[in-house]
mmCIF file of C-alpha atoms in Angstrom:
data_model
loop_
_atom_site.group_PDB
_atom_site.id
_atom_site.type_symbol
_atom_site.label_atom_id
_atom_site.label_comp_id
_atom_site.label_asym_id
_atom_site.label_seq_id
_atom_site.Cartn_x
_atom_site.Cartn_y
_atom_site.Cartn_z
ATOM 1 C CA MET A 1 9.761 -5.646 38.625
ATOM 2 C CA MET A 2 9.686 -7.117 34.939
ATOM 3 C CA ALA A 3 5.578 -6.697 34.016
ATOM 4 C CA ALA A 4 4.284 -9.882 32.903
ATOM 5 C CA PRO A 5 3.484 -11.062 29.577
ATOM 6 C CA VAL A 6 0.216 -9.927 27.871
ATOM 7 C CA LYS A 7 -2.699 -11.915 25.326
ATOM 8 C CA MET A 8 -4.655 -10.317 23.461
ATOM 9 C CA ARG A 9 -7.387 -12.663 20.402
ATOM 10 C CA ILE A 10 -7.009 -9.801 17.482
ATOM 11 C CA VAL A 11 -10.047 -9.788 15.240
ATOM 12 C CA PHE A 12 -9.054 -8.703 11.540
ATOM 13 C CA GLY A 13 -13.161 -9.763 10.581
ATOM 14 C CA ASP A 14 -14.969 -12.842 10.328
ATOM 15 C CA ASP A 15 -14.522 -16.066 10.803
ATOM 16 C CA ASN A 16 -10.452 -13.884 11.117
ATOM 17 C CA ALA A 17 -8.738 -13.946 14.510
ATOM 18 C CA GLU A 18 -4.977 -14.096 15.850
ATOM 19 C CA LYS A 19 -2.752 -14.125 18.454
ATOM 20 C CA LEU A 20 -1.508 -10.813 19.943
ATOM 21 C CA THR A 21 1.773 -11.696 22.593
ATOM 22 C CA ILE A 22 3.520 -9.098 23.679
ATOM 23 C CA GLU A 23 6.474 -10.101 26.116
ATOM 24 C CA SER A 24 6.775 -6.239 27.870
ATOM 25 C CA GLY A 25 3.349 -7.095 29.492
ATOM 26 C CA MET A 26 0.560 -3.771 28.968
ATOM 27 C CA PRO A 27 1.164 -0.918 26.292
ATOM 28 C CA LYS A 28 1.749 2.156 28.327
ATOM 29 C CA SER A 29 -1.283 3.625 25.186
ATOM 30 C CA VAL A 30 -3.439 2.979 22.103
ATOM 31 C CA GLU A 31 -0.787 4.113 20.135
ATOM 32 C CA ASP A 32 1.760 1.671 21.549
ATOM 33 C CA LEU A 33 -0.549 -1.035 20.992
ATOM 34 C CA SER A 34 -1.629 0.174 17.369
ATOM 35 C CA ASN A 35 1.343 -0.669 16.746
ATOM 36 C CA GLU A 36 2.779 -3.147 18.087
ATOM 37 C CA ILE A 37 -0.051 -4.834 16.482
ATOM 38 C CA LYS A 38 0.803 -3.636 13.225
ATOM 39 C CA ARG A 39 4.437 -4.750 13.650
ATOM 40 C CA GLN A 40 3.701 -8.524 14.340
ATOM 41 C CA PHE A 41 1.068 -8.507 12.050
ATOM 42 C CA ASP A 42 2.913 -6.779 9.428
ATOM 43 C CA ILE A 43 0.102 -4.363 8.539
ATOM 44 C CA GLU A 44 0.606 -1.151 6.600
ATOM 45 C CA GLY A 45 -1.522 2.018 6.459
ATOM 46 C CA ASP A 46 -3.772 3.688 9.400
ATOM 47 C CA ILE A 47 -5.821 1.597 11.630
ATOM 48 C CA ARG A 48 -8.505 2.072 14.526
ATOM 49 C CA LEU A 49 -8.773 0.008 17.236
ATOM 50 C CA GLN A 50 -11.958 -1.266 18.871
ATOM 51 C CA TYR A 51 -12.757 -3.805 22.023
ATOM 52 C CA MET A 52 -15.800 -5.739 23.904
ATOM 53 C CA ASP A 53 -17.523 -3.463 26.183
ATOM 54 C CA SER A 54 -19.067 -5.531 28.372
ATOM 55 C CA ASP A 55 -21.949 -3.049 29.402
ATOM 56 C CA PHE A 56 -22.944 -3.028 25.756
ATOM 57 C CA ASP A 57 -23.539 -6.720 25.265
ATOM 58 C CA ASN A 58 -19.894 -7.589 24.274
ATOM 59 C CA ASN A 59 -20.449 -5.348 20.660
ATOM 60 C CA PHE A 60 -17.496 -3.327 19.610
ATOM 61 C CA VAL A 61 -16.617 0.104 21.011
ATOM 62 C CA ASN A 62 -13.972 2.644 19.817
ATOM 63 C CA LEU A 63 -10.850 2.042 22.156
ATOM 64 C CA ASN A 64 -9.764 5.529 22.456
ATOM 65 C CA GLN A 65 -7.726 4.858 26.258
ATOM 66 C CA ILE A 66 -6.048 1.544 27.334
ATOM 67 C CA SER A 67 -7.774 1.237 30.827
ATOM 68 C CA ASP A 68 -10.836 0.000 29.188
ATOM 69 C CA ILE A 69 -8.800 -2.707 27.913
ATOM 70 C CA GLN A 70 -6.283 -5.935 30.068
ATOM 71 C CA ASP A 71 -5.134 -9.416 29.606
ATOM 72 C CA LYS A 72 -7.063 -11.918 27.593
ATOM 73 C CA SER A 73 -9.415 -8.996 25.944
ATOM 74 C CA THR A 74 -10.418 -9.254 22.291
ATOM 75 C CA VAL A 75 -9.202 -6.603 19.521
ATOM 76 C CA LYS A 76 -10.928 -5.542 16.867
ATOM 77 C CA VAL A 77 -8.628 -4.138 14.015
ATOM 78 C CA ILE A 78 -10.653 -1.626 11.545
ATOM 79 C CA SER A 79 -8.003 -0.542 8.499
ATOM 80 C CA LEU A 80 -9.122 3.071 7.394
ATOM 81 C CA SER A 81 -8.168 3.504 3.871
ATOM 82 C CA ASP A 82 -5.777 6.660 3.101
ATOM 83 C CA VAL A 83 -9.175 8.893 1.618
ATOM 84 C CA SER A 84 -12.107 7.665 0.986
ATOM 85 C CA GLN A 85 -13.049 5.919 -2.680
ATOM 86 C CA GLY A 86 -16.067 8.483 -3.708
ATOM 87 C CA CYS A 87 -13.005 10.962 -3.605
ATOM 88 C CA LEU A 88 -10.413 9.483 -5.835
ATOM 89 C CA ASN A 89 -12.664 8.322 -8.041
ATOM 90 C CA GLN A 90 -13.816 11.570 -8.293
ATOM 91 C CA SER A 91 -10.313 13.102 -8.395
ATOM 92 C CA CYS A 92 -9.232 10.330 -10.786
ATOM 93 C CA GLU A 93 -12.637 11.726 -12.878
ATOM 94 C CA ASP A 94 -11.787 15.890 -13.129
ATOM 95 C CA THR A 95 -7.926 14.596 -13.145
ATOM 96 C CA SER A 96 -8.412 12.776 -16.436
ATOM 97 C CA SER A 97 -11.071 14.919 -18.162
ATOM 98 C CA SER A 98 -8.722 18.060 -17.875
ATOM 99 C CA SER A 99 -7.598 19.876 -20.456
ATOM 100 C CA ASP A 100 -3.624 19.871 -18.969
ATOM 101 C CA THR A 101 -3.867 16.579 -18.106
ATOM 102 C CA ILE A 102 -1.184 15.035 -16.727
ATOM 103 C CA ILE A 103 1.590 12.650 -18.643
ATOM 104 C CA LEU A 104 2.607 9.165 -16.869
ATOM 105 C CA SER A 105 4.712 7.647 -18.439
ATOM 106 C CA SER A 106 3.694 4.589 -19.892
ATOM 107 C CA PRO A 107 -0.092 4.019 -19.303
ATOM 108 C CA ASP A 108 -0.505 0.741 -21.797
ATOM 109 C CA SER A 109 2.011 -0.574 -20.511
ATOM 110 C CA VAL A 110 1.823 -4.101 -19.086
ATOM 111 C CA THR A 111 4.265 -3.070 -16.427
ATOM 112 C CA ALA A 112 1.991 0.229 -14.979
ATOM 113 C CA ARG A 113 0.765 -1.224 -11.483
ATOM 114 C CA SER A 114 -2.119 0.285 -9.855
ATOM 115 C CA GLN A 115 -3.611 0.470 -6.391
ATOM 116 C CA TRP A 116 -4.424 -2.497 -3.656
ATOM 117 C CA PRO A 117 -7.996 -3.285 -4.698
ATOM 118 C CA THR A 118 -10.626 -3.100 -1.771
ATOM 119 C CA GLU A 119 -11.922 -6.215 -3.485
ATOM 120 C CA PHE A 120 -9.613 -8.710 -4.580
ATOM 121 C CA LYS A 121 -10.863 -9.698 -7.636
ATOM 122 C CA ILE A 122 -9.417 -13.600 -8.795
ATOM 123 C CA PRO A 123 -8.565 -13.791 -12.542
ATOM 124 C CA THR A 124 -9.743 -16.726 -14.897
ATOM 125 C CA PHE A 125 -7.665 -19.224 -14.617
ATOM 126 C CA PRO A 126 -6.015 -21.274 -18.026
ATOM 127 C CA TYR A 127 -8.845 -23.243 -19.577
ATOM 128 C CA ASP A 128 -8.182 -26.396 -18.113
ATOM 129 C CA VAL A 129 -8.282 -25.497 -14.373
ATOM 130 C CA GLU A 130 -10.953 -23.330 -14.965
ATOM 131 C CA MET A 131 -13.267 -26.690 -15.605
ATOM 132 C CA GLN A 132 -12.126 -29.194 -13.535
ATOM 133 C CA LEU A 133 -12.565 -26.106 -10.753
ATOM 134 C CA GLN A 134 -16.322 -25.428 -12.356
ATOM 135 C CA SER A 135 -16.619 -29.283 -12.045
ATOM 136 C CA ALA A 136 -15.780 -29.362 -8.307
ATOM 137 C CA ASN A 137 -17.554 -26.565 -7.784
ATOM 138 C CA GLN A 138 -20.316 -28.118 -8.595
ATOM 139 C CA ALA A 139 -20.140 -31.268 -6.831
ATOM 140 C CA PHE A 140 -19.346 -29.065 -4.314
ATOM 141 C CA MET A 141 -22.812 -27.697 -4.281
ATOM 142 C CA SER A 142 -23.995 -30.845 -4.695
ATOM 143 C CA SER A 143 -23.119 -33.109 -1.908
ATOM 144 C CA ARG A 144 -20.645 -30.884 -0.131
ATOM 145 C CA VAL A 145 -16.836 -32.726 -0.954
ATOM 146 C CA PHE A 146 -14.552 -30.654 -1.547
ATOM 147 C CA LEU A 147 -11.463 -30.762 -3.746
ATOM 148 C CA ASN A 148 -8.014 -32.406 -2.831
ATOM 149 C CA PRO A 149 -6.535 -30.175 -5.614
ATOM 150 C CA SER A 150 -3.275 -32.040 -7.385
ATOM 151 C CA HIS A 151 -0.250 -30.698 -7.045
ATOM 152 C CA LYS A 152 0.067 -29.171 -10.891
ATOM 153 C CA LEU A 153 -3.264 -28.005 -10.761
ATOM 154 C CA LYS A 154 -1.909 -25.761 -6.872
ATOM 155 C CA SER A 155 0.556 -24.927 -8.379
ATOM 156 C CA ASP A 156 -0.951 -23.169 -11.701
ATOM 157 C CA ILE A 157 -3.236 -21.800 -9.159
ATOM 158 C CA LEU A 158 -0.820 -19.629 -7.380
ATOM 159 C CA GLU A 159 1.134 -18.930 -10.539
ATOM 160 C CA SER A 160 -1.766 -16.800 -11.874
ATOM 161 C CA LEU A 161 -2.987 -15.422 -8.984
ATOM 162 C CA ALA A 162 0.917 -14.865 -8.350
ATOM 163 C CA ALA A 163 1.075 -13.145 -11.902
ATOM 164 C CA GLN A 164 -2.176 -11.222 -10.745
ATOM 165 C CA ILE A 165 -1.031 -9.559 -7.263
ATOM 166 C CA ILE A 166 1.700 -8.568 -9.705
ATOM 167 C CA ARG A 167 0.097 -6.136 -11.466
ATOM 168 C CA PHE A 168 -0.661 -4.331 -7.942
ATOM 169 C CA LYS A 169 2.493 -5.237 -5.767
ATOM 170 C CA ALA A 170 5.962 -7.232 -6.049
ATOM 171 C CA TYR A 171 5.523 -7.339 -1.852
ATOM 172 C CA PRO A 172 2.344 -7.279 -0.640
ATOM 173 C CA SER A 173 1.457 -7.620 3.324
ATOM 174 C CA ASN A 174 0.597 -10.400 5.187
ATOM 175 C CA LEU A 175 -2.891 -9.362 5.148
ATOM 176 C CA GLU A 176 -2.973 -9.080 1.912
ATOM 177 C CA ILE A 177 -1.603 -11.985 0.460
ATOM 178 C CA GLU A 178 -4.031 -13.321 3.656
ATOM 179 C CA SER A 179 -7.184 -10.710 1.564
ATOM 180 C CA VAL A 180 -5.775 -13.090 -1.354
ATOM 181 C CA ALA A 181 -6.339 -16.490 -0.299
ATOM 182 C CA GLU A 182 -9.711 -15.925 1.121
ATOM 183 C CA ALA A 183 -11.259 -14.982 -1.960
ATOM 184 C CA LEU A 184 -9.975 -17.543 -3.956
ATOM 185 C CA ILE A 185 -12.571 -20.009 -1.883
ATOM 186 C CA LYS A 186 -15.154 -17.375 -1.836
ATOM 187 C CA ALA A 187 -14.685 -17.492 -5.966
ATOM 188 C CA HIS A 188 -14.408 -21.597 -6.068
ATOM 189 C CA PRO A 189 -15.321 -22.739 -2.311
ATOM 190 C CA CYS A 190 -14.452 -26.347 -3.290
ATOM 191 C CA LEU A 191 -11.021 -25.654 -1.888
ATOM 192 C CA ARG A 192 -12.204 -24.365 1.494
ATOM 193 C CA GLU A 193 -9.727 -26.507 3.978
ATOM 194 C CA GLN A 194 -11.827 -28.295 6.190
ATOM 195 C CA GLY A 195 -8.826 -28.695 8.580
ATOM 196 C CA SER A 196 -8.483 -24.923 8.845
ATOM 197 C CA SER A 197 -10.278 -23.197 11.298
ATOM 198 C CA SER A 198 -10.636 -19.934 8.059
ATOM 199 C CA GLY A 199 -10.623 -22.316 5.155
ATOM 200 C CA TYR A 200 -7.591 -20.362 3.393
ATOM 201 C CA TYR A 201 -4.239 -20.622 6.308
ATOM 202 C CA GLY A 202 -2.035 -23.278 4.037
ATOM 203 C CA TRP A 203 -3.413 -21.561 0.558
ATOM 204 C CA LYS A 204 -2.461 -18.094 2.819
ATOM 205 C CA ILE A 205 2.152 -19.884 3.759
ATOM 206 C CA SER A 206 1.536 -21.298 -0.430
ATOM 207 C CA LEU A 207 0.843 -17.972 -2.068
ATOM 208 C CA LYS A 208 3.511 -16.155 0.439
ATOM 209 C CA TYR A 209 6.719 -19.290 -1.043
ATOM 210 C CA LYS A 210 5.079 -18.253 -4.524
ATOM 211 C CA MET A 211 5.733 -15.323 -4.266
ATOM 212 C CA ALA A 212 9.554 -15.386 -3.461
ATOM 213 C CA ASN A 213 10.294 -17.552 -6.283
ATOM 214 C CA TYR A 214 7.716 -15.619 -8.855
ATOM 215 C CA ARG A 215 10.417 -11.353 -7.704
ATOM 216 C CA THR A 216 13.149 -14.344 -8.307
ATOM 217 C CA LYS A 217 11.306 -15.401 -11.411
ATOM 218 C CA LEU A 218 10.973 -11.861 -12.577
ATOM 219 C CA ARG A 219 14.695 -10.517 -10.599
ATOM 220 C CA ASN A 220 16.473 -13.368 -13.602
ATOM 221 C CA LEU A 221 14.207 -11.454 -16.614
ATOM 222 C CA GLY A 222 16.266 -7.785 -14.767
ATOM 223 C CA CYS A 223 12.614 -6.718 -13.509
ATOM 224 C CA PRO A 224 14.156 -4.254 -11.948
ATOM 225 C CA GLU A 225 12.233 -3.514 -8.663
ATOM 226 C CA MET A 226 13.207 -6.759 -7.660
ATOM 227 C CA SER A 227 17.064 -7.161 -9.228
ATOM 228 C CA ILE A 228 18.014 -3.940 -7.003
ATOM 229 C CA ASN A 229 18.108 -5.791 -4.507
ATOM 230 C CA SER A 230 20.267 -8.271 -6.478
ATOM 231 C CA LEU A 231 23.482 -8.938 -4.564
ATOM 232 C CA LYS A 232 25.865 -8.161 -7.384
ATOM 233 C CA ASN A 233 23.765 -5.117 -6.880
ATOM 234 C CA LYS A 234 25.404 -3.514 -3.528
ATOM 235 C CA PRO A 235 28.498 -2.838 -2.032
ATOM 236 C CA ALA A 236 30.947 -5.023 -1.384
ATOM 237 C CA ASP A 237 31.524 -4.844 1.990
ATOM 238 C CA LYS A 238 27.544 -5.013 2.343
ATOM 239 C CA CYS A 239 27.103 -8.164 0.393
ATOM 240 C CA GLN A 240 24.243 -10.205 2.820
ATOM 241 C CA PRO A 241 20.997 -10.474 1.117
ATOM 242 C CA ALA A 242 19.252 -9.050 3.757
ATOM 243 C CA HIS A 243 21.428 -5.176 3.542
ATOM 244 C CA ASN A 244 20.030 -2.825 2.732
ATOM 245 C CA ILE A 245 16.367 -4.557 0.956
ATOM 246 C CA LYS A 246 14.032 -1.473 -0.744
ATOM 247 C CA LYS A 247 11.407 -1.832 -0.752
ATOM 248 C CA PRO A 248 7.586 0.073 -1.714
ATOM 249 C CA ARG A 249 7.041 2.476 1.432
ATOM 250 C CA LYS A 250 3.330 3.260 1.292
ATOM 251 C CA ALA A 251 0.955 4.333 -1.478
ATOM 252 C CA GLU A 252 3.784 4.001 -3.866
ATOM 253 C CA VAL A 253 2.551 1.780 -6.488
ATOM 254 C CA ASN A 254 4.799 2.600 -9.177
ATOM 255 C CA PHE A 255 8.373 2.497 -6.897
ATOM 256 C CA CYS A 256 10.601 1.233 -9.147
ATOM 257 C CA PRO A 257 9.243 0.729 -13.102
ATOM 258 C CA PRO A 258 11.158 -0.640 -15.800
ATOM 259 C CA TYR A 259 12.201 2.017 -19.344
ATOM 260 C CA PRO A 260 9.620 2.351 -21.771
ATOM 261 C CA ALA A 261 9.413 0.102 -24.758
ATOM 262 C CA GLY A 262 12.339 0.694 -27.206
ATOM 263 C CA GLU A 263 14.168 2.552 -24.541
ATOM 264 C CA THR A 264 18.004 2.815 -23.213
ATOM 265 C CA LEU A 265 19.387 3.995 -20.589
ATOM 266 C CA ASP A 266 22.257 5.889 -22.803
ATOM 267 C CA SER A 267 18.361 7.732 -24.515
ATOM 268 C CA LEU A 268 17.087 7.874 -21.295
ATOM 269 C CA GLU A 269 20.387 10.596 -20.266
ATOM 270 C CA GLY A 270 20.373 12.071 -23.578
ATOM 271 C CA GLU A 271 16.622 13.213 -22.716
ATOM 272 C CA ARG A 272 18.157 13.721 -19.123
ATOM 273 C CA VAL A 273 20.328 16.042 -20.442
ATOM 274 C CA SER A 274 18.424 17.693 -23.035
ATOM 275 C CA LEU A 275 15.723 19.026 -20.489
ATOM 276 C CA LEU A 276 18.659 21.271 -18.533
ATOM 277 C CA SER A 277 18.307 23.119 -21.212
ATOM 278 C CA GLU A 278 15.014 22.416 -22.067
ATOM 279 C CA VAL A 279 13.919 24.337 -18.662
ATOM 280 C CA GLN A 280 15.122 27.572 -19.716
ATOM 281 C CA LYS A 281 13.189 28.546 -22.297
ATOM 282 C CA ARG A 282 9.813 30.250 -21.708
ATOM 283 C CA HIS A 283 6.154 29.127 -22.619
ATOM 284 C CA ASN A 284 7.851 25.248 -23.098
ATOM 285 C CA ASN A 285 5.591 23.533 -20.265
ATOM 286 C CA ALA A 286 3.945 21.392 -22.669
ATOM 287 C CA VAL A 287 7.775 20.104 -24.213
ATOM 288 C CA ILE A 288 9.331 19.281 -20.059
ATOM 289 C CA LYS A 289 6.447 17.830 -19.165
ATOM 290 C CA GLU A 290 6.844 15.427 -22.883
ATOM 291 C CA LYS A 291 9.688 14.596 -21.178
ATOM 292 C CA MET A 292 9.559 14.275 -17.554
ATOM 293 C CA ALA A 293 6.889 12.018 -18.107
ATOM 294 C CA LYS A 294 8.576 9.572 -20.485
ATOM 295 C CA THR A 295 12.163 9.768 -17.960
ATOM 296 C CA PHE A 296 10.509 8.322 -15.389
ATOM 297 C CA ALA A 297 11.531 5.165 -14.994
ATOM 298 C CA TYR A 298 15.212 6.925 -15.104
ATOM 299 C CA ARG A 299 14.608 9.063 -12.366
ATOM 300 C CA ARG A 300 12.690 6.908 -10.372
ATOM 301 C CA GLN A 301 15.481 4.062 -10.627
ATOM 302 C CA GLU A 302 18.335 6.035 -9.565
ATOM 303 C CA VAL A 303 16.025 7.808 -6.101
ATOM 304 C CA VAL A 304 15.949 4.222 -5.471
ATOM 305 C CA ARG A 305 19.784 2.936 -6.754
ATOM 306 C CA ASP A 306 21.225 5.521 -5.740
ATOM 307 C CA GLN A 307 19.575 7.287 -2.952
ATOM 308 C CA PRO A 308 20.869 11.177 -3.956
ATOM 309 C CA MET A 309 21.304 14.026 -1.797
ATOM 310 C CA ILE A 310 18.445 16.810 -2.972
ATOM 311 C CA ALA A 311 21.027 19.335 -3.688
ATOM 312 C CA GLU A 312 22.648 17.029 -5.955
ATOM 313 C CA PHE A 313 19.265 16.100 -7.534
ATOM 314 C CA LYS A 314 17.919 19.100 -8.004
ATOM 315 C CA THR A 315 21.428 20.004 -10.378
ATOM 316 C CA ARG A 316 20.372 16.862 -12.224
ATOM 317 C CA TRP A 317 16.790 17.137 -12.792
ATOM 318 C CA PRO A 318 16.128 21.270 -12.033
ATOM 319 C CA GLY A 319 12.775 20.472 -14.363
ATOM 320 C CA LEU A 320 11.251 17.970 -10.989
ATOM 321 C CA PHE A 321 10.866 21.387 -8.875
ATOM 322 C CA THR A 322 8.199 22.936 -10.393
ATOM 323 C CA VAL A 323 4.422 23.284 -8.671
ATOM 324 C CA PRO A 324 3.048 21.452 -11.833
ATOM 325 C CA GLU A 325 5.942 18.553 -12.130
ATOM 326 C CA VAL A 326 5.927 17.895 -8.602
ATOM 327 C CA GLU A 327 2.084 16.792 -8.344
ATOM 328 C CA ALA A 328 2.884 15.240 -11.381
ATOM 329 C CA GLU A 329 5.240 13.165 -9.984
ATOM 330 C CA PHE A 330 3.204 12.801 -6.982
ATOM 331 C CA MET A 331 0.363 11.278 -9.525
ATOM 332 C CA ARG A 332 2.871 9.040 -11.568
ATOM 333 C CA ILE A 333 4.661 7.441 -8.464
ATOM 334 C CA THR A 334 1.218 7.267 -6.485
ATOM 335 C CA THR A 335 -1.275 6.807 -9.063
ATOM 336 C CA VAL A 336 -3.932 8.812 -6.741
ATOM 337 C CA PRO A 337 -3.280 13.094 -7.150
ATOM 338 C CA LEU A 338 -1.231 15.402 -4.868
ATOM 339 C CA VAL A 339 -4.039 18.523 -3.773
ATOM 340 C CA THR A 340 -6.829 16.359 -3.407
ATOM 341 C CA THR A 341 -5.555 13.586 -1.232
ATOM 342 C CA PHE A 342 -4.302 16.606 0.370
ATOM 343 C CA PHE A 343 -7.057 18.600 1.464
ATOM 344 C CA ALA A 344 -8.618 15.403 1.580
ATOM 345 C CA GLN A 345 -6.734 13.921 4.141
ATOM 346 C CA LEU A 346 -7.192 17.936 5.814
ATOM 347 C CA ASP A 347 -10.439 17.600 6.704
ATOM 348 C CA ASN A 348 -10.447 14.216 8.063
ATOM 349 C CA HIS A 349 -7.727 15.891 10.307
ATOM 350 C CA ALA A 350 -8.730 19.580 11.017
ATOM 351 C CA ASP A 351 -10.424 19.466 13.634
ATOM 352 C CA GLN A 352 -8.263 17.202 15.800
ATOM 353 C CA LEU A 353 -5.282 19.572 14.638
ATOM 354 C CA GLN A 354 -7.278 22.588 15.959
ATOM 355 C CA ARG A 355 -7.680 21.386 19.332
ATOM 356 C CA LEU A 356 -3.908 20.092 19.621
ATOM 357 C CA LEU A 357 -2.384 23.571 18.332
ATOM 358 C CA LYS A 358 -5.400 25.333 20.138
ATOM 359 C CA LYS A 359 -2.939 23.735 23.234
ATOM 360 C CA THR A 360 0.033 25.604 23.267
ATOM 361 C CA GLY A 361 0.933 27.905 25.298
ATOM 362 C CA GLY A 362 2.746 31.247 25.055
ATOM 363 C CA SER A 363 2.678 33.539 22.807
ATOM 364 C CA LYS A 364 2.432 30.824 19.912
ATOM 365 C CA GLY A 365 -0.528 29.571 21.786
ATOM 366 C CA LYS A 366 -1.887 33.475 21.529
ATOM 367 C CA LYS A 367 -1.421 33.550 18.051
ATOM 368 C CA ILE A 368 -2.775 30.283 17.347
ATOM 369 C CA LYS A 369 -6.142 31.417 19.100
ATOM 370 C CA LEU A 370 -6.421 35.170 17.524
ATOM 371 C CA ALA A 371 -6.213 33.059 14.352
ATOM 372 C CA PHE A 372 -8.407 30.473 14.702
ATOM 373 C CA ALA A 373 -11.135 32.771 16.475
ATOM 374 C CA PRO A 374 -12.969 33.963 13.102
ATOM 375 C CA THR A 375 -12.830 29.629 12.106
ATOM 376 C CA ALA A 376 -15.256 29.964 15.867
ATOM 377 C CA GLN A 377 -17.543 32.354 15.527
ATOM 378 C CA VAL A 378 -18.079 30.915 12.432
ATOM 379 C CA LYS A 379 -19.513 28.021 14.330
ATOM 380 C CA PHE A 380 -20.826 29.271 16.800
ATOM 381 C CA ASN A 381 -23.161 31.495 14.094
ATOM 382 C CA THR A 382 -23.995 27.915 12.332
ATOM 383 C CA LEU A 383 -25.279 26.257 15.060
#
């Protein structure tokens, strides 16, 4: 007998909730529910779930077992950042002040990407748009009159927002687009939609279509991150729009950047060949570092487009397979330092990892318990 479908109210923030329907019935675990929420609402990254607990006047508490909720329960989604913002800021300061600074391929390039901001900042619109919005905002503050934007005004606003979004992501998630729409009506309350419970649903939908059109424009201009998905760059037997779409994975900020100004495929291939001899020389780290940074876009397009085997890639790029260059490549792709990010996450999950490892049985379990014995003694002494 098939399980009955369940429905839940999923809360993402103030004045922002969605209806979730699971046709297969109640998930078997909290993790299964998290995965279903991430799938249906196109959420990237880690999340934590909370539920309304009647024992505490319907305040939200962390959801640790699936039996705490039922059909038509209210569940709140908490987004977890990869690392704390303070840790990232400190890491960036430490990295930039180090004498062994990692070289980025094009630090002053207009096409360089940044991480998605914690709070999206609405850009300054063209002068005529700003004048209209300023006047409309004043009218809203004085008499609560909403602005009904003309087609041109709305198009200009969406164009500016798309240009700002593309600085961070070419393929923003549903929640990221929603955060932009929400930021828009906060910055310009006159644009709030009267027929929408959130006040920005129409802006969100329009922005999704605008981003699709904006990607088409960039693809026609030769932007590699978009043109790599065009039909002419796919095999003849797999020439379908939906086949093998290449999009950035989590944390990939500079996914498929363009070549540096003035460089071509031939010139960068020459740099790659030159690197093969440079890595054979002793005490040549500075030259290798500079050339690896210069060829980053060429190397990255090779990875995304061709998806080479590791053995083949190592033969073509031997200079990449060293500790300093792995860290530098990670920094170029994600814009965050590898080691600091790793240890920050390790600290967050250390207790959970220890509990998991201690459950191991047999001879392996005994060795693990012996290894953890000194740390357990230290914790005991500090109590």
